[in-house]
Amino acid sequence: MAQKGIRPWTELVKLHPDVEAGALTEAVFAIDLGAIAEKDPNVPVVYRDPEAFFKATYLTADMRRLLEEVLASLAGKAGYNRVLKLRTPFGGGKSHTLAALLHAACSRKALKTIPEAKGFADPGTVKVAVFDGEKFSATGKKVKTSSGDEKTIQTMWGWIAWQFGEEKFKLVEDHDRKRVSLGGDEIKELLKGGPKLILLDEVLKYMERSAAVAVLDSTLQRQTKDFFQNLTVEVSGSKNCALVYSLTWSSREALGNVALLQEIDHLASRVDQSREPVSGDEILYVLQKRLLSAAPPEDACREVSEAYSEIVTNMMCALAETSSARKQADEDGLALRNRMRVAYPFHPALIDAMKERWCSLDEFQRTRGALRFLASCLHALKKEGGARALLGPGEVPLKNAEVRVKMLKELGAQNDFDAVILADVVGPNARAKRIDDRMAQETPAMSGVKPATRLATAIFIFSFGGLKRGGDKDSETLPPGVTEGELLAACVGPDLDSTTARAVLGELKNACLYLHYDGVHYCFKKDPNVTKLIEDAEKEVARHQEEVTVRIKEMLTQRLAGHHDAVVWPTDSRAVSDEEPRFLVGYLPLEFARGTRADQEKQAVEIFSNYGNKPRKFRNGIGLAIPDKKQIESLRRAVRYIMAVERVDSKKSQHRLSKEQQDQLKEQRRTWEAAAESGFRSLYNAVWLPRVENGGLGIEAVEVGGRPLQATGVHERIMELLTKAGTPKVHSTVTARKVADRVRLGEGGVVCIKTAEVVEAFYRDIAPPRLESMKAICSAIAKGVGEGMFGYGSGNVPAVMGDGKAQVSREKVVIGRQVSEDEIDLEAGWLIWPSALPEPLVSGQPGKPFEEPGMPPAGPVPGAPDEPARPIGGFRNSVSIRFRATRDQVFKAFQAIANLADRSDEGKVTIQVDGISEKGYDSAWLRNAVEEPLDEADVEKE
């Protein structure tokens, strides 16, 4: 994908023909020095043909110096080192350098094709002897003589002499047959004549094998070491001979025989000089020369390097806290720009990862491994598409099986990391892919960027090998992994800023199963991380769903603790108490949501109607919280993960969790506990209440819908839904008038009633208002008594005589004075209508009622509402109400007017509406907004 106008490298770079064609077998990048010397036709042309070889070879400064030294020595010039040792950690390769010396000595014509060779000495015809210690057997090598006879060459010295000619071989034939080393004089005789170049490759491997061959009281290894030391001495003192040999870079590559490596190194230490043909960033040129058929366009190199380096520099400057740090960031950015220009189309970070990290692995084969891997990346991206402006650590096409296999093989990992790659990086359901897919949905512009896959791929590249402590090649190797700063510098670019990258990295840390983070370094490992341990534990928990259900019930019970009006998961009607009048909410179990609507309603009506095998008494004091089927699975998932975290935590010693991993475990627990809390808040979004329907019980559903609830607790949200959201269904208060109306006190001869019957009427009869608790009734009675609406007494209920008067002493009745709620006894108390109170006459005034203190006067009460006084008898024949009201007040008054209409003759009342507007009413508006709706309501206008 192009990045903000920058074209992908695949449109600008021409690959080497064998890379373009995908001819990426090991032979293509593995130099067989012996086969080249023998002109084996099976050797790829790029190595076998001198001109093709030099065309594909970048001559580094040290390689030019090496060629100059060797050719000058062969030409007989003094002042040059004639014994040279090659030790190369990466790039160019020891065998590649030896092949360059071979072609330079044997094909002067090909050497002249490269400008760098101008001025090199010309030694003329050179005899070259090549000894490949990896191929030459300790038991010898069969050859054919000029006469056609077959002969076996037994030793290193025999093979060198044979390549100098049969005449030279005759000088050492006896020593070769007996496997006895040559002395200095024999070697001096062997080197006489024209220029001679001896190239020894993989000496250590041959000497390791030769230890198994006995030679009299000695071994072939000891004889070979003696010859090698003598050879270096004689070549060093020769006139026109040169010896170049290769040794492994470190003791880690010495096949476990460190002592032998050190001994060989010491044998020639007096006369040899060490050379490192490729150093520093020269490897960048080497890779370009071998993998590309032509140098990339200069303008493309400049454009890409400037764009990327600017992004990285700005990021580093933003993090710098001092002026000196900002200055250093600018310097580093400039250096990065120059390196990017040289490395194009490779990102320097990718080359550094191989050169500085992968090289610490014994299995990684330096040059040939790097070339094979990079060639497979180039070929795959060119063929399949998907390339960006650079090929960096985040752009390695791990999805390509060939690339993935080559990389892991070069690193000695084989199939060890298949699970890691599939689960976290580029699998069909990889964690990185999930993050990318989500981000693409949220922000379509990110669909081609794939930041999570890019970062995960880069982390994977940095997860092999480690840097050297302090950068010293001989120092301790640090564990693998990459810091956030190193990772971002390798991944950010014109299409991915550091802020987005950091956010995505945080998601990867929490989502990936094999990504480990020690507080500093990110690293993919074969061993599962805390997330993977939790995932595995979750799968085990999921096999026991009944345990998850039990845990959810426990957690819900904890959240409803202290709410005595909440019932957790009633299994039948008897689980919801009917022993005392109060409003109860039954939180139905999760399995309730699985039933059909008909089954659910049947179960709910059963709970509303019955209490075990008896009819339910307090049917107006019950509601059922209904679990939302859509929310159940997310809640179950959160609880499963909480249980999984607990399982992992219980085995933290067994898993050997580090402190950082234990902290991650705690963080995961907090995350899933928060998810569970959210799940519980959303689990119950509806309450079913009983209502009278067609002569039987029906269901009134009260749902949250789009109404935002402020409460966070489970029960608090349900009660907010019932008491505050929309039209209240449950009330915490009730008026004294409603108390009287509920039991028809003062109507139909009902003048005295027990308070217990009042309570029962509110909780038995399915009608508004539903009350939260009996406290509302106590408060209403106390207020009604204080206002003189009815009287209150306790003890035995007084009898009512035929004249409607109660047989009770006035001193036992409280009316017209304030009483506290605590004075109201809802079990032993009773209410009496004022007309039922005995009325003693005032002396001398027959027929006039005696007004006791606290008793309401017969006339209007000062401060009372502007309406006719209610007659003592409790009945009025007419009601006239006149009020001014706003729009909202009109809506609120509708219910009161409707109540009056219900009790009026023919079920109707007369309503007169007066509206005044100084601006006037628009006729069309008046017709559409007022008159037509009234006509549609079928009202009779007078």
PDB file of N, CA and C in Angstrom, residues 77 175 242 288 355 418 422 549 554 570 674 737 913 923:
ATOM      1  N   LYS A  77      55.501  -8.457  -4.165  1.00  0.00           N
ATOM      2  CA  LYS A  77      55.784  -7.176  -3.541  1.00  0.00           C
ATOM      3  C   LYS A  77      55.961  -7.363  -2.042  1.00  0.00           C
ATOM      4  N   HIS A 175      54.301 -38.579   2.662  1.00  0.00           N
ATOM      5  CA  HIS A 175      53.729 -37.985   3.885  1.00  0.00           C
ATOM      6  C   HIS A 175      52.197 -38.094   3.877  1.00  0.00           C
ATOM      7  N   ALA A 242      50.535 -16.609  -0.759  1.00  0.00           N
ATOM      8  CA  ALA A 242      49.602 -16.024   0.215  1.00  0.00           C
ATOM      9  C   ALA A 242      48.694 -17.120   0.751  1.00  0.00           C
ATOM     10  N   GLN A 288      21.964  -4.865  -1.182  1.00  0.00           N
ATOM     11  CA  GLN A 288      21.459  -4.256  -2.413  1.00  0.00           C
ATOM     12  C   GLN A 288      22.099  -4.890  -3.638  1.00  0.00           C
ATOM     13  N   LYS A 355      21.463  -8.440  12.014  1.00  0.00           N
ATOM     14  CA  LYS A 355      22.901  -8.277  12.237  1.00  0.00           C
ATOM     15  C   LYS A 355      23.264  -8.286  13.714  1.00  0.00           C
ATOM     16  N   ASP A 418       4.631 -21.835  15.370  1.00  0.00           N
ATOM     17  CA  ASP A 418       3.433 -21.828  14.532  1.00  0.00           C
ATOM     18  C   ASP A 418       2.211 -21.372  15.322  1.00  0.00           C
ATOM     19  N   LEU A 422      -0.094 -18.006  14.442  1.00  0.00           N
ATOM     20  CA  LEU A 422      -1.511 -18.160  14.120  1.00  0.00           C
ATOM     21  C   LEU A 422      -2.409 -17.503  15.159  1.00  0.00           C
ATOM     22  N   THR A 549     -23.112 -20.363  36.598  1.00  0.00           N
ATOM     23  CA  THR A 549     -24.434 -19.888  37.006  1.00  0.00           C
ATOM     24  C   THR A 549     -24.494 -19.675  38.514  1.00  0.00           C
ATOM     25  N   GLU A 554     -24.305 -15.889  43.208  1.00  0.00           N
ATOM     26  CA  GLU A 554     -23.594 -15.399  44.391  1.00  0.00           C
ATOM     27  C   GLU A 554     -23.262 -13.919  44.239  1.00  0.00           C
ATOM     28  N   PRO A 570     -36.110 -16.387  42.475  1.00  0.00           N
ATOM     29  CA  PRO A 570     -37.169 -17.252  43.021  1.00  0.00           C
ATOM     30  C   PRO A 570     -37.443 -18.422  42.075  1.00  0.00           C
ATOM     31  N   ALA A 674     -14.849  -5.218  36.145  1.00  0.00           N
ATOM     32  CA  ALA A 674     -15.565  -4.052  35.624  1.00  0.00           C
ATOM     33  C   ALA A 674     -16.573  -4.475  34.563  1.00  0.00           C
ATOM     34  N   ARG A 737     -56.286  11.828  51.275  1.00  0.00           N
ATOM     35  CA  ARG A 737     -57.507  11.652  50.494  1.00  0.00           C
ATOM     36  C   ARG A 737     -57.515  10.297  49.803  1.00  0.00           C
ATOM     37  N   VAL A 913     -62.779  26.025  28.632  1.00  0.00           N
ATOM     38  CA  VAL A 913     -61.391  26.431  28.445  1.00  0.00           C
ATOM     39  C   VAL A 913     -61.378  27.842  27.882  1.00  0.00           C
ATOM     40  N   SER A 923     -55.908  31.415  12.354  1.00  0.00           N
ATOM     41  CA  SER A 923     -57.110  30.609  12.119  1.00  0.00           C
ATOM     42  C   SER A 923     -56.765  29.194  11.671  1.00  0.00           C
TER      43      SER A 923
END
